[in-house]
XYZ file of C-alpha atoms in Angstrom:
609
model
C -30.559 -9.710 -25.317
C -30.666 -12.729 -22.980
C -29.372 -14.954 -25.788
C -26.468 -12.621 -26.373
C -25.587 -12.684 -22.694
C -25.770 -16.500 -22.611
C -23.425 -16.921 -25.554
C -20.851 -14.539 -24.085
C -20.959 -16.182 -20.684
C -20.540 -19.640 -22.133
C -17.632 -18.535 -24.260
C -15.872 -17.009 -21.207
C -16.492 -20.140 -19.145
C -15.262 -22.430 -21.902
C -11.992 -20.539 -22.104
C -11.254 -21.478 -18.503
C -12.117 -25.170 -18.651
C -8.497 -26.307 -18.930
C -7.389 -24.001 -16.108
C -10.196 -25.279 -13.919
C -9.148 -28.913 -14.521
C -5.630 -28.137 -13.346
C -6.847 -26.141 -10.366
C -9.176 -28.952 -9.339
C -6.112 -31.047 -8.553
C -4.400 -28.166 -6.778
C -7.374 -27.543 -4.538
C -8.321 -31.125 -3.780
C -6.612 -30.837 -0.413
C -9.134 -28.158 0.512
C -12.200 -30.312 -0.077
C -14.041 -31.665 2.967
C -12.303 -35.042 2.666
C -8.912 -33.470 2.303
C -9.596 -31.219 5.241
C -10.139 -34.186 7.556
C -6.760 -35.643 6.698
C -5.074 -32.284 7.257
C -6.735 -31.806 10.606
C -5.239 -35.018 11.904
C -1.698 -33.781 11.300
C -1.921 -30.723 13.512
C -1.113 -27.088 12.647
C 0.549 -26.484 9.307
C 1.683 -23.359 7.477
C -0.643 -21.765 4.961
C -0.403 -23.760 1.697
C 1.504 -21.947 -1.024
C -1.409 -22.289 -3.455
C -4.048 -21.009 -1.039
C -6.253 -18.444 -2.807
C -6.564 -14.858 -1.639
C -9.852 -15.462 0.175
C -8.777 -18.847 1.504
C -11.433 -20.561 -0.592
C -14.138 -19.186 1.693
C -17.839 -18.961 0.886
C -18.960 -16.295 -1.544
C -22.241 -14.875 -2.850
C -23.548 -16.766 -5.878
C -26.210 -14.246 -6.970
C -25.887 -13.536 -10.678
C -26.758 -10.243 -12.356
C -30.251 -9.754 -13.802
C -30.887 -10.301 -17.478
C -32.472 -6.905 -18.090
C -29.180 -5.139 -18.609
C -29.548 -1.728 -20.208
C -27.339 -2.770 -23.128
C -25.871 -6.183 -24.088
C -22.919 -7.136 -21.839
C -19.460 -6.860 -23.348
C -16.545 -9.240 -22.980
C -13.482 -8.567 -20.903
C -11.512 -7.572 -23.981
C -13.884 -4.792 -25.010
C -11.773 -1.614 -25.281
C -14.616 0.829 -24.680
C -14.520 3.025 -21.583
C -16.148 2.190 -18.294
C -19.694 2.774 -19.422
C -20.900 5.201 -16.822
C -23.433 6.625 -19.267
C -26.339 4.548 -17.966
C -29.413 6.597 -17.158
C -31.799 3.764 -16.260
C -31.302 0.167 -15.243
C -31.819 -2.517 -12.623
C -31.133 -1.852 -8.960
C -28.195 -4.259 -9.072
C -26.335 -1.791 -11.308
C -26.165 0.647 -8.400
C -22.868 0.695 -6.486
C -22.507 2.525 -3.142
C -20.716 5.851 -3.591
C -17.677 5.273 -1.360
C -17.202 1.731 -2.607
C -17.398 2.890 -6.225
C -14.872 5.659 -5.482
C -12.505 3.082 -3.984
C -12.643 0.875 -7.089
C -12.029 3.797 -9.432
C -9.232 5.151 -7.253
C -7.518 1.758 -7.242
C -7.835 1.577 -11.038
C -6.306 5.055 -11.362
C -3.356 4.295 -9.083
C -2.578 0.987 -10.731
C -2.909 2.484 -14.195
C -0.206 4.986 -13.224
C 2.052 2.395 -11.593
C 1.440 -0.549 -13.961
C -0.204 0.641 -17.197
C 0.447 -2.687 -18.899
C -1.959 -4.457 -16.548
C -5.023 -2.599 -17.909
C -7.034 -3.209 -14.751
C -10.694 -2.118 -15.153
C -12.458 -0.999 -12.002
C -15.471 -3.090 -12.995
C -13.407 -6.235 -12.298
C -12.842 -5.056 -8.743
C -16.567 -4.340 -8.522
C -17.345 -7.862 -9.713
C -15.102 -9.384 -7.051
C -16.419 -7.007 -4.405
C -19.976 -7.991 -5.279
C -19.255 -11.691 -5.018
C -17.052 -11.497 -1.914
C -19.010 -9.079 0.275
C -21.998 -7.679 -1.603
C -20.124 -4.375 -2.134
C -19.174 -4.092 1.555
C -22.646 -5.134 2.693
C -24.407 -2.631 0.465
C -21.949 0.158 1.266
C -22.028 -0.060 5.072
C -18.865 2.032 5.436
C -17.931 5.312 7.067
C -16.673 8.441 5.326
C -13.123 7.048 5.229
C -14.256 3.779 3.636
C -13.919 1.564 6.710
C -16.704 -0.952 7.281
C -19.061 -0.014 10.098
C -18.743 -3.558 11.434
C -16.218 -6.282 10.544
C -17.001 -8.420 7.512
C -15.644 -11.867 8.325
C -15.792 -15.116 6.397
C -16.332 -18.483 8.070
C -13.611 -20.048 10.183
C -11.088 -21.744 7.876
C -10.883 -24.892 9.980
C -10.746 -27.483 7.212
C -14.436 -28.361 7.396
C -15.404 -27.626 3.811
C -12.804 -24.896 3.395
C -9.049 -24.617 3.403
C -7.547 -25.372 6.808
C -5.532 -22.347 7.909
C -4.527 -22.170 11.538
C -4.185 -18.716 13.069
C -1.444 -16.571 11.488
C -2.176 -13.132 12.944
C -2.988 -13.726 16.594
C -6.498 -12.515 15.870
C -5.262 -9.065 14.866
C -7.415 -8.826 11.757
C -10.113 -11.472 12.191
C -10.466 -11.693 15.985
C -9.870 -15.467 15.815
C -6.847 -16.946 17.600
C -7.411 -20.532 16.458
C -7.994 -20.302 12.702
C -7.920 -17.570 10.088
C -10.990 -16.029 8.453
C -11.305 -13.944 5.312
C -11.559 -10.274 6.268
C -13.124 -7.126 4.875
C -14.869 -6.010 1.689
C -12.477 -7.943 -0.547
C -12.134 -10.901 1.858
C -8.366 -11.188 2.283
C -7.108 -13.878 4.615
C -4.690 -12.441 7.218
C -1.647 -14.368 5.986
C -2.092 -13.019 2.453
C -2.637 -9.475 3.699
C 0.551 -9.415 5.783
C 2.865 -11.894 4.025
C 4.317 -12.277 0.533
C 3.560 -9.623 -2.056
C 6.009 -7.631 -4.206
C 8.080 -6.437 -1.229
C 7.619 -9.527 0.930
C 5.567 -7.552 3.466
C 2.164 -8.767 2.302
C -0.378 -7.754 -0.320
C -1.967 -5.242 2.050
C -2.011 -1.662 0.774
C -2.748 1.863 1.970
C -5.309 3.064 -0.533
C -6.600 6.118 1.318
C -3.258 7.583 2.382
C -3.839 7.432 6.131
C -0.596 5.560 6.785
C -2.368 2.294 7.665
C -3.065 -0.922 5.782
C -6.503 -2.034 6.924
C -8.307 -4.945 5.187
C -11.575 -3.553 6.591
C -11.098 -0.332 4.621
C -12.500 -0.523 1.102
C -9.860 1.839 -0.344
C -7.026 -0.248 1.133
C -8.652 -3.548 0.168
C -9.468 -2.472 -3.400
C -5.906 -1.300 -4.059
C -4.517 -4.495 -2.565
C -6.843 -6.618 -4.701
C -5.909 -4.692 -7.836
C -2.202 -5.085 -7.093
C -2.667 -8.824 -6.658
C -4.686 -9.181 -9.864
C -1.899 -7.420 -11.788
C 0.930 -9.459 -10.258
C 3.328 -11.374 -12.451
C 3.106 -8.956 -15.350
C -0.493 -9.874 -16.158
C -2.383 -8.030 -18.892
C -6.021 -8.258 -17.864
C -7.204 -7.440 -21.375
C -5.929 -10.927 -22.277
C -8.542 -13.557 -21.400
C -6.018 -16.103 -20.103
C -4.436 -13.561 -17.760
C -7.859 -12.361 -16.623
C -9.017 -15.891 -15.836
C -5.767 -16.696 -14.038
C -6.043 -13.580 -11.895
C -9.625 -14.291 -10.818
C -8.926 -17.968 -10.165
C -6.106 -16.849 -7.891
C -8.740 -15.208 -5.732
C -10.747 -18.439 -5.407
C -9.826 -21.696 -7.163
C -13.296 -22.393 -8.509
C -14.668 -22.437 -12.031
C -18.071 -21.392 -10.699
C -16.463 -18.492 -8.844
C -14.766 -17.414 -12.066
C -18.056 -17.510 -13.991
C -19.848 -15.577 -11.268
C -17.219 -12.830 -11.075
C -16.985 -12.495 -14.850
C -20.781 -12.271 -15.069
C -20.804 -9.262 -12.739
C -17.747 -7.833 -14.498
C -19.570 -7.967 -17.846
C -22.742 -6.592 -16.260
C -21.001 -3.567 -14.734
C -19.251 -2.822 -18.009
C -22.657 -2.245 -19.600
C -23.294 0.604 -17.176
C -23.611 1.450 -13.516
C -24.680 4.300 -11.319
C -23.815 5.599 -7.893
C -26.169 5.051 -4.961
C -25.819 6.409 -1.423
C -23.723 4.417 1.028
C -25.809 1.806 2.808
C -28.398 1.699 0.011
C -26.785 -0.937 -2.182
C -28.722 -4.114 -3.013
C -27.715 -6.916 -0.654
C -27.050 -10.327 -2.228
C -29.178 -13.186 -0.977
C -27.299 -16.367 -1.697
C -24.157 -17.437 0.065
C -24.283 -21.243 0.074
C -23.257 -23.379 2.996
C -24.344 -26.491 4.823
C -25.494 -25.770 8.357
C -24.036 -22.303 7.950
C -25.547 -19.153 9.376
C -25.456 -15.616 8.124
C -25.711 -12.676 10.469
C -27.036 -9.824 8.351
C -26.551 -7.337 11.156
C -22.809 -7.491 11.225
C -21.966 -9.107 7.940
C -20.424 -12.233 9.463
C -20.836 -15.601 7.829
C -20.112 -18.437 10.206
C -19.531 -22.105 9.416
C -20.829 -23.694 6.265
C -19.161 -25.772 3.598
C -20.216 -24.207 0.323
C -17.324 -22.302 -1.113
C -17.022 -23.382 -4.715
C -15.604 -26.815 -3.904
C -17.549 -28.229 -0.984
C -20.822 -30.055 -0.539
C -24.124 -29.339 1.125
C -25.045 -26.367 -1.019
C -28.353 -24.978 0.170
C -28.812 -22.818 -2.907
C -28.774 -25.614 -5.453
C -26.355 -28.290 -6.615
C -23.019 -26.574 -7.053
C -20.559 -27.709 -9.717
C -17.038 -28.839 -8.961
C -14.059 -27.320 -10.764
C -12.875 -29.306 -13.720
C -16.041 -31.339 -14.307
C -18.790 -28.801 -14.737
C -20.303 -27.737 -18.006
C -21.256 -24.100 -18.041
C -24.980 -23.465 -18.029
C -26.807 -20.520 -19.429
C -28.594 -18.028 -17.217
C -32.149 -18.552 -16.106
C -34.982 -16.939 -17.942
C -37.177 -14.515 -16.068
C -39.763 -16.514 -14.156
C -38.224 -19.855 -15.150
C -37.051 -22.682 -12.945
C -33.366 -22.227 -13.694
C -30.769 -24.253 -15.558
C -27.596 -23.738 -13.590
C -27.964 -20.285 -12.108
C -26.985 -21.415 -8.647
C -27.678 -18.042 -7.143
C -31.095 -17.448 -8.666
C -33.261 -19.633 -6.460
C -33.892 -20.349 -2.833
C -35.096 -23.763 -1.722
C -38.831 -23.946 -1.993
C -39.554 -21.218 -4.507
C -38.740 -19.503 -7.758
C -37.103 -16.150 -8.060
C -37.326 -13.689 -10.890
C -33.908 -12.239 -11.786
C -33.634 -8.622 -10.841
C -35.705 -8.987 -7.654
C -33.452 -9.252 -4.609
C -34.523 -11.653 -1.903
C -34.175 -11.623 1.850
C -32.719 -14.681 3.658
C -36.288 -15.819 4.371
C -37.061 -16.043 0.661
C -39.480 -13.110 0.529
C -38.910 -10.675 -2.310
C -38.201 -7.087 -1.441
C -39.192 -4.186 -3.669
C -36.592 -3.243 -6.245
C -35.377 0.302 -5.518
C -35.951 2.692 -8.372
C -32.586 3.920 -9.658
C -32.015 7.596 -10.274
C -32.690 8.827 -13.759
C -29.143 10.102 -14.044
C -25.902 8.824 -12.518
C -24.596 10.767 -9.571
C -21.107 12.059 -10.205
C -18.962 14.470 -8.218
C -19.020 18.038 -9.451
C -15.844 18.833 -11.316
C -13.670 21.224 -9.273
C -12.383 24.399 -10.874
C -9.639 24.984 -8.311
C -7.601 23.513 -5.503
C -6.871 25.813 -2.578
C -4.122 25.354 -0.020
C -5.487 25.222 3.514
C -3.675 25.991 6.764
C -0.041 27.006 7.040
C 1.299 28.411 3.785
C 4.800 27.055 4.441
C 5.530 23.805 6.236
C 8.635 23.644 8.434
C 10.429 20.987 10.450
C 13.929 19.857 11.344
C 15.859 17.060 9.668
C 14.841 13.569 10.710
C 11.464 14.581 12.183
C 7.814 14.648 11.083
C 6.186 17.812 9.807
C 3.698 18.782 12.509
C 1.279 20.152 9.914
C 0.019 17.853 7.172
C -0.263 19.207 3.621
C -3.917 20.006 2.958
C -5.958 21.375 0.054
C -9.629 21.978 -0.625
C -11.355 21.298 -3.944
C -13.941 23.938 -4.867
C -16.264 24.572 -7.784
C -16.796 27.788 -9.718
C -19.042 29.117 -6.953
C -16.405 28.461 -4.319
C -18.332 25.542 -2.813
C -16.433 22.423 -1.656
C -16.421 19.394 -3.950
C -16.365 15.922 -2.401
C -15.109 12.675 -3.888
C -12.186 14.144 -5.843
C -8.916 12.160 -5.722
C -5.982 14.498 -5.051
C -2.413 13.398 -5.686
C 0.360 14.878 -3.516
C 3.751 14.633 -5.229
C 7.205 15.128 -3.655
C 10.022 16.432 -5.886
C 13.266 14.553 -6.428
C 15.244 17.307 -4.703
C 14.165 16.199 -1.226
C 14.491 13.003 0.774
C 11.280 13.753 2.696
C 8.817 10.894 2.373
C 5.242 9.861 3.046
C 4.657 6.682 5.118
C 6.259 3.598 3.647
C 8.904 5.674 1.863
C 6.377 6.841 -0.737
C 6.960 9.951 -2.833
C 3.302 10.280 -3.801
C -0.002 9.919 -1.967
C -3.569 10.032 -3.264
C -6.345 11.216 -0.944
C -10.017 11.663 -1.829
C -11.708 14.876 -0.743
C -14.352 14.583 1.965
C -17.703 16.282 2.268
C -15.933 19.520 3.179
C -13.839 19.291 0.014
C -10.665 18.741 2.041
C -7.906 16.339 1.110
C -5.260 15.921 3.812
C -2.003 14.199 2.908
C -0.467 11.580 5.208
C 2.163 12.663 7.723
C 5.293 13.841 5.933
C 8.655 12.804 7.377
C 11.791 14.850 6.711
C 15.022 13.062 5.874
C 18.552 14.260 6.559
C 18.638 16.664 3.625
C 18.062 20.280 4.616
C 16.715 23.161 2.546
C 13.540 24.211 0.740
C 11.366 22.137 -1.579
C 7.924 22.356 -3.160
C 5.200 19.741 -2.749
C 2.608 19.696 -5.542
C -1.088 18.768 -5.229
C -3.109 17.889 -8.347
C -6.706 16.804 -8.891
C -6.463 13.403 -10.581
C -8.215 13.345 -13.952
C -9.398 16.954 -13.593
C -8.269 20.180 -15.241
C -8.106 22.247 -12.051
C -4.671 23.926 -11.750
C -2.155 22.296 -9.439
C -1.244 23.848 -6.091
C 2.366 24.192 -4.951
C 3.002 23.906 -1.210
C 6.317 25.227 0.099
C 8.219 23.278 2.723
C 11.512 23.755 4.550
C 13.718 21.276 6.383
C 16.066 22.915 8.880
C 19.258 21.439 10.287
C 19.064 19.786 13.664
C 20.327 21.765 16.621
C 23.726 20.331 17.546
C 24.073 18.852 21.027
C 25.812 21.178 23.459
C 29.422 20.485 24.455
C 31.493 22.205 27.114
C 34.523 19.915 27.090
C 36.591 18.033 24.506
C 39.388 15.849 25.853
C 41.737 13.148 24.603
C 41.224 9.674 25.997
C 45.035 9.154 26.133
C 47.952 11.346 27.243
C 50.436 9.636 24.968
C 52.522 12.100 22.953
C 51.566 12.337 19.287
C 54.723 11.824 17.207
C 55.689 10.707 13.731
C 58.571 10.937 11.266
C 58.383 13.207 8.234
C 57.166 11.278 5.240
C 55.423 8.703 7.432
C 51.934 8.547 8.957
C 50.959 8.757 12.596
C 49.802 5.550 14.231
C 46.287 4.297 13.396
C 43.655 5.737 15.724
C 46.303 7.926 17.304
C 43.753 10.581 18.219
C 40.588 9.687 20.119
C 38.545 12.308 21.935
C 35.529 12.373 24.230
C 32.826 15.069 24.185
C 30.831 15.895 27.323
C 28.370 18.484 28.543
C 28.153 19.198 32.257
C 29.942 15.928 32.863
C 27.556 13.838 30.763
C 28.245 12.110 27.458
C 27.532 14.274 24.394
C 26.562 11.977 21.526
C 26.043 13.019 17.928
C 28.208 16.120 18.144
C 29.529 17.384 14.776
C 33.261 18.163 14.955
C 35.558 19.892 12.489
C 39.274 19.002 12.483
C 41.682 21.632 11.083
C 45.472 21.731 10.792
C 46.251 25.357 11.803
C 49.225 27.674 11.952
C 50.772 28.552 15.283
C 49.824 32.241 15.100
C 48.212 32.790 18.550
C 46.169 35.775 17.395
C 44.992 34.746 13.957
C 45.443 31.006 13.363
C 44.484 29.876 9.867
C 44.575 26.614 7.980
C 48.143 25.470 7.499
C 49.504 24.728 4.036
C 52.231 22.337 5.128
C 52.895 19.625 7.671
C 50.401 16.897 8.698
C 47.226 16.311 6.722
C 44.247 14.015 6.193
C 43.042 12.311 3.009
C 39.537 12.716 1.663
C 37.780 9.365 2.214
C 35.361 10.191 -0.629
C 38.052 11.084 -3.192
C 38.942 8.794 -6.086
C 41.585 8.626 -8.789
C 44.341 11.228 -8.649
C 42.588 13.101 -5.825
C 42.553 10.257 -3.320
C 46.064 11.101 -2.064
C 45.603 14.861 -2.174
C 46.340 16.523 1.216
C 43.251 17.692 3.092
C 43.871 19.933 6.109
C 40.256 20.645 7.122
C 38.023 17.652 7.662
C 34.280 17.943 8.279
C 31.496 15.407 8.710
C 32.974 13.951 11.894
C 30.496 13.063 14.672
C 30.815 11.606 18.149
C 29.253 8.195 18.643
C 26.682 7.078 21.208
C 29.412 7.086 23.883
C 30.521 10.601 22.984
C 33.736 9.264 21.410
C 35.402 10.143 18.120
C 38.461 8.508 16.559
C 40.090 10.696 13.921
C 41.031 9.215 10.563
C 44.665 8.443 9.817
C 46.995 11.474 9.835
C 49.743 11.682 7.215
C 52.861 13.871 7.018
C 54.809 15.586 4.271
C 58.562 16.324 4.291
C 58.376 19.161 6.838
C 59.528 18.385 10.384
C 58.487 20.446 13.400
C 55.623 20.920 15.858
C 52.232 21.490 14.301
C 48.769 22.190 15.690
C 45.497 20.333 15.173
C 42.368 22.128 16.337
C 39.014 20.374 16.941
C 35.917 22.595 17.002
C 32.224 22.001 17.837
C 29.291 24.048 16.477
C 28.868 25.854 19.815
C 32.498 26.954 19.834
C 34.125 24.458 22.187
C 37.689 23.698 21.000
C 40.597 21.395 21.699
C 44.084 22.067 20.296
C 46.571 19.208 20.038
C 50.315 19.236 19.293
C 51.610 16.982 16.538
C 55.378 16.502 16.610
C 57.092 15.453 13.412
C 60.747 14.441 13.517
C 63.122 14.795 10.628
C 63.983 11.507 8.961
C 67.257 9.910 10.085
C 70.225 10.748 7.897
C 71.721 7.858 6.004
C 75.482 7.336 5.946
């Protein structure tokens, strides 16, 4: 079994040798020597080729050799291998962290099926970058209990990245640090990306993009790995994606080792009970296990002073096979601490003392499959155009006994008949049910379109029937108006067959002497019947600004969609005339019944001799 693993690992590493040689040149500026030169020049923008984690330190622990079944390569088409019933403690992944990886895989599969992102790749990166969020030290929403920060990227052994976020994400106003379970540097989180607004993502549907939240970070990492049309079932694309996270051949080998290991099988463990990695190399660096911060240090896949063994440099390292149980090691940089041997599969504390290996459960823990989704709260959601719904759509997942089911991803889907949107202009949102079985959608914002629509909630990957939630968007209440008046007293005149002057009619709307902005007004050419005025069929008219072709010159004698501006003013569109001379009436009306009637005088054309 160990021989099989060694051959596969070497083959994967060999496939990246050329890429590593190229990347060695690209990352030379981030070596300790290069960092000194950069520091002398003063602050500079983040280099364009800076990796996602800024080239920060990472955990070099490798998976144990006693995998339950031989590891498979990245191109293996078999499913995720959750069928493990026994195995090493390192195969256990904290429940919320595991849910975040699988949720990210599901969302990206729907949005970019050609990428073929496996959740085990995210797990491999999460293991190497943060030890699965410090063993699953997250709250119920997936946010780390304490910040997970990489060392200061000050050019001493790492990339030199001066502060880009004012300390918003990393609390450092001088230099950036990698942040969160997936170790994004602030500039990458908030800049660039498909929309130019950063690679940050909202993976848990709470309307925020938080690198300290494992759902947000996992979705962001998956989106990055799939960028550029990558197909991660292709080895070259897979290697390129991982190297983009950290330009190091050793980093690539370490991530792919965990990726292969997790594909053989994994199981869910309670949050906070995950195995903590022991080795994060760095010279003179310190690791605070209480809050997950790693300060200082130079070991990051390219630097020197590695306290966990001699680390290879990209482009000139031959891949080594894994250590044998109880052996002295032949390149497993994460398998030993200075001064002693370490048997793979036995996690170590920073002091080098082995800790007992937790006994995994005999069967993997999986959420109970729900048999139904139930709408909770108001049965019909209502708001006015342009405002937020005060009640968020909410459903509960229950099993056959009516008990709540936690850990179920629920997708809320808006129909195409509405312009209501979730945060960020999204038409869908995925939320995982909590311990009470509840999934609450993000705040829903109504657009300008009024009327009824139906929001649908479905349990992702489950057979439970969908739930339809009714919603209504009502028209805004029109501002009150008690006076419409022209801004000029100039007589309105024209000659039959000719148009009135441009902007001939301008009016002002007020209420109790104050400006009335945003007032809808209807303009109608009416007959002069004092008792029953109706729309006229001759005389002056408007043209429909939306009409095309033969209809663009068709007379229009009732015009809607007019609104006063911020100053309460409205200039009517151009008024045309037909061949009928005389005095005609134009009536302007507001929704609350305030009117203004204007006289339009049309003279007969001059007779020609």
